[in-house]
Short mmCIF file of C-alpha atoms and ligand atoms in Angstrom, two decimals:
data_model
loop_
_atom_site.label_atom_id
_atom_site.label_comp_id
_atom_site.label_asym_id
_atom_site.label_seq_id
_atom_site.Cartn_x
_atom_site.Cartn_y
_atom_site.Cartn_z
CA UNK A 1 51.75 224.54 -77.53
CA UNK A 2 55.25 223.83 -76.32
CA UNK A 3 53.87 221.33 -73.82
CA UNK A 4 51.87 219.60 -76.51
CA UNK A 5 54.93 219.44 -78.72
CA UNK A 6 56.99 218.02 -75.89
CA UNK A 7 54.30 215.46 -75.15
CA UNK A 8 54.48 214.20 -78.71
CA UNK A 9 58.25 213.96 -78.86
CA UNK A 10 59.31 210.37 -79.31
CA UNK A 11 61.82 208.43 -81.28
CA UNK A 12 61.05 207.49 -84.85
CA UNK A 13 63.10 205.14 -87.00
CA UNK A 14 66.30 206.88 -87.86
CA UNK A 15 67.67 208.58 -90.91
CA UNK A 16 71.38 208.07 -91.52
CA UNK A 17 73.36 209.37 -88.58
CA UNK A 18 70.47 210.74 -86.57
CA UNK A 19 67.28 209.43 -85.00
CA UNK A 20 64.14 210.98 -86.42
CA UNK A 21 62.11 212.48 -83.63
CA UNK A 22 58.54 213.72 -83.78
CA UNK A 23 58.53 216.96 -81.90
CA UNK A 24 60.19 220.29 -81.59
CA UNK A 25 63.94 220.68 -81.24
CA UNK A 26 64.87 222.07 -77.81
CA UNK A 27 66.10 225.29 -79.30
CA UNK A 28 62.58 226.05 -80.60
CA UNK A 29 60.73 225.30 -77.32
CA UNK A 30 60.29 228.65 -75.70
CA UNK A 31 57.03 228.47 -73.77
CA UNK A 32 53.63 229.97 -74.43
CA UNK A 33 54.94 232.93 -76.41
CA UNK A 34 56.99 230.67 -78.62
CA UNK A 35 57.61 231.56 -82.22
CA UNK A 36 56.59 229.12 -84.92
CA UNK A 37 53.13 228.42 -83.55
CA UNK A 38 51.26 226.24 -86.03
CA UNK A 39 48.27 225.58 -83.79
CA UNK A 40 45.14 225.33 -85.94
CA UNK A 41 47.18 225.39 -89.16
CA UNK A 42 47.15 222.82 -91.94
CA UNK A 43 50.34 222.05 -93.84
CA UNK A 44 50.77 219.89 -96.94
CA UNK A 45 54.25 218.35 -97.26
CA UNK A 46 55.22 216.55 -100.47
CA UNK A 47 57.90 213.88 -100.31
CA UNK A 48 57.12 213.45 -96.61
CA UNK A 49 58.22 209.81 -96.44
CA UNK A 50 61.96 210.44 -96.35
CA UNK A 51 64.77 212.86 -95.61
CA UNK A 52 63.96 216.57 -95.41
CA UNK A 53 60.24 215.97 -95.94
CA UNK A 54 60.02 213.47 -93.07
CA UNK A 55 61.82 215.81 -90.75
CA UNK A 56 59.69 218.79 -91.83
CA UNK A 57 56.45 216.86 -91.37
CA UNK A 58 57.39 215.72 -87.86
CA UNK A 59 58.61 219.20 -86.88
CA UNK A 60 55.38 220.83 -88.10
CA UNK A 61 53.29 218.29 -86.17
CA UNK A 62 55.40 219.09 -83.11
CA UNK A 63 54.69 222.78 -83.64
CA UNK A 64 50.94 222.13 -83.63
CA UNK A 65 50.12 221.74 -87.33
CA UNK A 66 47.71 219.35 -88.92
CA UNK A 67 49.96 217.79 -91.55
CA UNK A 68 48.90 216.12 -94.80
CA UNK A 69 51.75 214.05 -96.21
CA UNK A 70 52.08 213.39 -99.92
CA UNK A 71 54.39 210.81 -101.49
CA UNK A 72 54.59 208.30 -104.31
CA UNK A 73 52.38 205.24 -104.11
CA UNK A 74 54.45 202.59 -102.38
CA UNK A 75 56.91 205.03 -100.75
CA UNK A 76 57.68 203.58 -97.35
CA UNK A 77 57.37 206.11 -94.55
CA UNK A 78 58.18 205.45 -90.90
CA UNK A 79 54.92 204.08 -89.45
CA UNK A 80 55.26 206.34 -86.40
CA UNK A 81 55.44 209.38 -88.64
CA UNK A 82 52.47 208.31 -90.74
CA UNK A 83 50.49 207.88 -87.51
CA UNK A 84 51.06 211.55 -86.70
CA UNK A 85 49.62 212.75 -90.01
CA UNK A 86 46.09 214.03 -90.51
CA UNK A 87 46.13 212.24 -93.87
CA UNK A 88 48.46 210.60 -96.37
CA UNK A 89 47.89 211.13 -100.07
CA UNK A 90 49.58 208.79 -102.52
CA UNK A 91 50.35 210.55 -105.78
CA UNK A 92 53.03 210.24 -108.42
CA UNK A 93 54.33 213.77 -108.93
CA UNK A 94 56.27 212.81 -112.06
CA UNK A 95 53.11 213.17 -114.17
CA UNK A 96 50.61 216.04 -114.44
CA UNK A 97 47.81 213.91 -112.97
CA UNK A 98 49.78 213.82 -109.69
CA UNK A 99 49.46 217.47 -108.60
CA UNK A 100 45.85 217.50 -109.84
CA UNK A 101 44.98 214.47 -107.68
CA UNK A 102 46.66 216.00 -104.64
CA UNK A 103 44.82 219.30 -105.06
CA UNK A 104 41.54 217.47 -105.36
CA UNK A 105 42.07 215.25 -102.32
CA UNK A 106 43.47 217.83 -99.88
CA UNK A 107 40.89 219.19 -97.54
CA UNK A 108 41.52 222.85 -96.83
CA UNK A 109 41.98 225.51 -95.79
CA UNK A 110 45.70 225.04 -96.30
CA UNK A 111 48.05 227.44 -94.52
CA UNK A 112 51.34 226.03 -95.78
CA UNK A 113 52.39 224.04 -98.83
CA UNK A 114 55.88 222.57 -98.70
CA UNK A 115 56.94 221.52 -102.19
CA UNK A 116 59.71 219.20 -101.11
CA UNK A 117 59.52 216.03 -103.23
CA UNK A 118 62.50 215.76 -105.53
CA UNK A 119 64.70 213.40 -107.51
CA UNK A 120 68.30 213.78 -108.67
CA UNK A 121 69.74 213.76 -112.18
CA UNK A 122 70.30 210.00 -111.90
CA UNK A 123 66.68 209.82 -113.06
CA UNK A 124 65.58 210.54 -116.68
CA UNK A 125 65.43 214.28 -117.41
CA UNK A 126 61.65 214.31 -117.99
CA UNK A 127 61.12 212.85 -114.52
CA UNK A 128 63.48 215.43 -112.99
CA UNK A 129 61.72 218.34 -114.71
CA UNK A 130 58.36 216.86 -113.71
CA UNK A 131 58.96 216.19 -110.02
CA UNK A 132 61.35 219.06 -109.29
CA UNK A 133 59.79 221.83 -111.38
CA UNK A 134 56.42 221.20 -113.04
CA UNK A 135 54.75 219.47 -110.08
CA UNK A 136 55.56 222.29 -107.61
CA UNK A 137 54.54 224.87 -110.21
CA UNK A 138 51.18 223.18 -110.79
CA UNK A 139 50.42 222.14 -107.23
CA UNK A 140 50.90 225.69 -105.96
CA UNK A 141 48.36 226.98 -108.45
CA UNK A 142 45.91 224.08 -108.25
CA UNK A 143 45.75 224.41 -104.47
CA UNK A 144 44.97 228.14 -104.72
CA UNK A 145 41.20 227.74 -104.08
CA UNK A 146 42.00 225.82 -100.90
CA UNK A 147 44.58 228.21 -99.46
CA UNK A 148 43.71 230.10 -96.29
CA UNK A 149 43.54 233.91 -96.58
CA UNK A 150 47.17 234.26 -95.53
CA UNK A 151 48.99 231.19 -96.74
CA UNK A 152 52.58 230.37 -97.61
CA UNK A 153 54.40 228.10 -100.01
CA UNK A 154 57.97 227.00 -99.36
CA UNK A 155 59.63 225.08 -102.17
CA UNK A 156 62.85 223.17 -101.61
CA UNK A 157 65.27 224.36 -104.28
CA UNK A 158 69.02 223.77 -104.04
CA UNK A 159 72.40 225.36 -104.06
CA UNK A 160 72.59 223.75 -107.50
CA UNK A 161 70.22 226.55 -108.58
CA UNK A 162 72.69 229.24 -107.46
CA UNK A 163 72.85 230.79 -110.94
CA UNK A 164 69.10 231.52 -111.08
CA UNK A 165 69.62 235.27 -111.67
CA UNK A 166 71.71 234.69 -114.81
CA UNK A 167 69.38 232.04 -116.22
CA UNK A 168 66.03 233.63 -115.35
CA UNK A 169 64.98 233.98 -119.01
CA UNK A 170 65.29 230.22 -119.57
CA UNK A 171 63.44 229.58 -116.31
CA UNK A 172 60.63 231.87 -117.38
CA UNK A 173 60.32 230.05 -120.71
CA UNK A 174 60.00 226.69 -118.94
CA UNK A 175 57.56 228.08 -116.38
CA UNK A 176 55.42 229.56 -119.15
CA UNK A 177 54.91 226.18 -120.84
CA UNK A 178 51.21 225.53 -120.78
CA UNK A 179 51.40 221.74 -120.60
CA UNK A 180 54.10 219.36 -119.42
CA UNK A 181 54.37 218.25 -123.04
CA UNK A 182 55.17 221.84 -124.05
CA UNK A 183 57.91 222.04 -121.40
CA UNK A 184 59.36 218.70 -122.52
CA UNK A 185 59.24 219.84 -126.17
CA UNK A 186 61.22 222.94 -125.22
CA UNK A 187 63.78 220.80 -123.38
CA UNK A 188 63.94 218.27 -126.22
CA UNK A 189 65.48 221.00 -128.41
CA UNK A 190 68.01 222.01 -125.74
CA UNK A 191 70.66 219.43 -124.82
CA UNK A 192 71.77 221.82 -122.02
CA UNK A 193 68.40 221.51 -120.31
CA UNK A 194 68.52 217.74 -120.50
CA UNK A 195 72.10 217.56 -119.21
CA UNK A 196 71.62 220.08 -116.36
CA UNK A 197 67.98 219.21 -115.69
CA UNK A 198 68.34 219.18 -111.90
CA UNK A 199 70.05 222.57 -111.60
CA UNK A 200 67.71 224.06 -114.20
CA UNK A 201 64.62 222.78 -112.37
CA UNK A 202 65.90 224.30 -109.13
CA UNK A 203 66.74 227.63 -110.79
CA UNK A 204 63.22 227.71 -112.18
CA UNK A 205 61.44 227.04 -108.87
CA UNK A 206 63.35 229.96 -107.35
CA UNK A 207 62.23 232.22 -110.21
CA UNK A 208 58.69 230.87 -109.85
CA UNK A 209 58.55 231.83 -106.17
CA UNK A 210 59.89 235.27 -107.00
CA UNK A 211 57.29 235.68 -109.71
CA UNK A 212 54.45 234.51 -107.45
CA UNK A 213 55.58 237.02 -104.82
CA UNK A 214 55.93 239.87 -107.29
CA UNK A 215 52.85 239.29 -109.41
CA UNK A 216 50.60 238.07 -106.60
CA UNK A 217 49.23 235.45 -108.97
CA UNK A 218 47.73 233.68 -105.96
CA UNK A 219 46.34 236.47 -103.75
CA UNK A 220 47.57 236.44 -100.15
CA UNK A 221 50.20 233.79 -100.81
CA UNK A 222 53.76 234.31 -99.60
CA UNK A 223 56.18 232.37 -101.77
CA UNK A 224 59.74 231.51 -100.77
CA UNK A 225 62.34 228.86 -101.44
CA UNK A 226 65.08 227.27 -99.37
CA UNK A 227 68.30 226.21 -101.04
CA UNK A 228 70.21 223.53 -99.17
CA UNK A 229 73.76 222.51 -99.91
CA UNK A 230 74.43 218.82 -99.36
CA UNK A 231 72.10 217.19 -96.84
CA UNK A 232 72.52 213.81 -95.16
CA UNK A 233 69.52 212.03 -96.71
CA UNK A 234 69.07 209.00 -98.97
CA UNK A 235 69.23 211.34 -102.00
CA UNK A 236 72.87 212.16 -101.26
CA UNK A 237 73.92 208.81 -102.75
CA UNK A 238 72.24 209.84 -106.02
CA UNK A 239 74.07 213.17 -105.99
CA UNK A 240 77.37 211.30 -105.57
CA UNK A 241 76.50 209.31 -108.69
CA UNK A 242 75.24 212.35 -110.65
CA UNK A 243 77.89 214.92 -109.66
CA UNK A 244 80.81 212.86 -108.38
CA UNK A 245 82.00 212.30 -104.86
CA UNK A 246 84.51 215.16 -105.02
CA UNK A 247 81.86 217.81 -105.64
CA UNK A 248 79.57 216.41 -102.93
CA UNK A 249 82.35 216.12 -100.35
CA UNK A 250 84.04 219.43 -101.28
CA UNK A 251 81.30 221.57 -99.75
CA UNK A 252 81.06 219.37 -96.65
CA UNK A 253 84.82 219.44 -96.18
CA UNK A 254 84.78 223.24 -96.18
CA UNK A 255 81.70 223.55 -93.93
CA UNK A 256 82.78 220.75 -91.61
CA UNK A 257 79.77 218.53 -92.30
CA UNK A 258 76.77 217.94 -94.52
CA UNK A 259 73.53 219.59 -93.41
CA UNK A 260 71.12 217.46 -91.42
CA UNK A 261 67.42 217.30 -92.35
CA UNK A 262 66.84 219.30 -89.11
CA UNK A 263 68.83 222.23 -90.50
CA UNK A 264 66.55 222.46 -93.51
CA UNK A 265 63.28 221.67 -91.72
CA UNK A 266 63.85 224.54 -89.25
CA UNK A 267 64.28 227.01 -92.13
CA UNK A 268 61.14 225.71 -93.85
CA UNK A 269 59.12 225.93 -90.62
CA UNK A 270 60.26 229.51 -90.10
CA UNK A 271 59.45 230.67 -93.64
CA UNK A 272 56.07 228.96 -93.46
CA UNK A 273 55.12 230.51 -90.14
CA UNK A 274 53.44 233.81 -89.27
CA UNK A 275 56.80 234.93 -87.87
CA UNK A 276 57.89 235.29 -91.48
CA UNK A 277 54.70 237.22 -92.39
CA UNK A 278 56.68 239.98 -94.14
CA UNK A 279 59.01 237.67 -96.06
CA UNK A 280 58.05 236.78 -99.62
CA UNK A 281 60.03 236.26 -102.81
CA UNK A 282 63.16 235.16 -100.99
CA UNK A 283 65.52 232.28 -101.68
CA UNK A 284 67.13 231.30 -98.39
CA UNK A 285 70.42 229.41 -98.75
CA UNK A 286 70.78 226.84 -95.96
CA UNK A 287 74.29 225.68 -96.66
CA UNK A 288 76.55 226.61 -93.75
CA UNK A 289 77.84 229.60 -95.71
CA UNK A 290 79.16 227.65 -98.70
CA UNK A 291 77.19 229.78 -101.18
CA UNK A 292 78.82 232.89 -99.71
CA UNK A 293 82.22 231.30 -100.26
CA UNK A 294 81.38 230.50 -103.88
CA UNK A 295 80.19 234.10 -104.40
CA UNK A 296 83.36 235.65 -102.96
CA UNK A 297 85.54 233.27 -104.98
CA UNK A 298 83.68 234.25 -108.15
CA UNK A 299 84.10 237.95 -107.28
CA UNK A 300 87.86 237.48 -106.74
CA UNK A 301 88.19 235.56 -110.00
CA UNK A 302 86.31 238.32 -111.87
CA UNK A 303 88.50 241.03 -110.27
CA UNK A 304 91.66 239.12 -111.23
CA UNK A 305 90.37 238.69 -114.76
CA UNK A 306 89.58 242.43 -115.03
CA UNK A 307 93.05 243.34 -113.73
CA UNK A 308 94.77 241.24 -116.42
N1 NAD B 401 69.86 215.78 -99.96
C1 NAD B 401 70.49 216.83 -100.49
O1 NAD B 401 71.72 216.91 -100.46
C2 NAD B 401 69.68 217.95 -101.12
C3 NAD B 401 70.36 219.12 -101.47
C4 NAD B 401 69.67 220.17 -102.04
C5 NAD B 401 68.30 220.04 -102.27
N2 NAD B 401 67.66 218.88 -101.94
C6 NAD B 401 66.22 218.80 -102.22
O2 NAD B 401 65.53 218.44 -101.05
C7 NAD B 401 64.30 217.81 -101.39
C8 NAD B 401 64.11 216.58 -100.53
O3 NAD B 401 65.15 215.67 -100.84
P1 NAD B 401 65.79 214.67 -99.77
O4 NAD B 401 67.24 214.93 -99.78
O5 NAD B 401 65.06 214.70 -98.51
O6 NAD B 401 65.59 213.29 -100.57
P2 NAD B 401 64.83 211.94 -100.21
O7 NAD B 401 65.10 211.03 -101.35
O8 NAD B 401 65.17 211.50 -98.84
O9 NAD B 401 63.30 212.39 -100.23
C9 NAD B 401 62.64 212.73 -101.41
C10 NAD B 401 61.17 212.36 -101.26
O10 NAD B 401 60.51 212.73 -102.48
C11 NAD B 401 59.66 211.66 -102.86
N3 NAD B 401 59.43 211.61 -104.30
C12 NAD B 401 60.36 211.40 -105.26
N4 NAD B 401 59.75 211.26 -106.45
C13 NAD B 401 58.43 211.42 -106.23
C14 NAD B 401 57.30 211.35 -107.08
N5 NAD B 401 57.39 211.06 -108.39
N6 NAD B 401 56.07 211.56 -106.53
C15 NAD B 401 55.94 211.82 -105.21
N7 NAD B 401 56.99 211.86 -104.36
C16 NAD B 401 58.22 211.65 -104.87
C17 NAD B 401 60.42 210.41 -102.42
O11 NAD B 401 59.58 209.25 -102.35
C18 NAD B 401 60.97 210.86 -101.07
O12 NAD B 401 60.06 210.61 -100.02
C19 NAD B 401 64.37 217.54 -102.89
O13 NAD B 401 63.61 218.51 -103.58
C20 NAD B 401 65.85 217.71 -103.21
O14 NAD B 401 66.08 218.11 -104.53
C21 NAD B 401 68.31 217.84 -101.36
#
């Protein structure tokens, strides 16, 4: 497998600051007993045309997977990456017909679904709730009949969803909405949801994975999320607009850099692999430790407050 991966490694058009390479990073090439063996596995990656999704798709191909890439109609993907895919499905995941079309067109069995497509709060709140929350929720369930016996879903959440434990009741209410219209109606009455739509969508996908793991709604499915801090992708410019440069650069200044798409793709590939067979219902922060810093700062602030 490692040899095959090595054979496929070649340069793809770059993402900011780093060439995109189809293949396995050196640190993952460990010979015939290598971890992360995706030989004979099929993975569906949404938002594959750019950033974290592009890197994840190329890494999974390098690890032996048959990868089906999903992105919006007209999304421009590196041609070399598209050539490595088993199939590309064009679907707009900002409307309920999107996940339904993907589930219909995917040919299974599917071993891994990576719900990665996402937009920032620079977009209208309905679009953010659709792409970042309702599409992953629906696609995971609609693909259920096509999942292999032991399958995994990894959804890309965010450090912005850090408060998911405190806000789980709101997340559950959104997740319980039968139709997208019902979810939008709920949000229409809550200015908070509209204002913080990105963070709220990410909190909810973490709670959704936890619920899938606990309730075994889709039998045999392991469900996990990864929560990146800031990542050097085209979306970072939108986060600068939505959150302000200071917030975006603050985390990177502390950690020494933004994450690269490689950092996130490696975590996704691990959680999706058989090597993570006993891991389900976990949100994995991939943020250089920044979340830990925020937690300890909050603890200190609470202790100071209590001492007053
Ligand atoms: N970049 C960061 O700093 C960061 C931080 C935390 C979490 N994330 C999350 O990582 C994921 C990937 O983001 P990225 O940074 O690689 O961004 P990106 O913009 O490079 O990639 C996002 C991909 O999603 C696709 N997409 C967007 N709307 C879609 C739609 N309606 N239908 C189908 N596909 C659609 C885009 O075409 C694109 O290919 C997102 O879920 C994002 O929220 C990113």
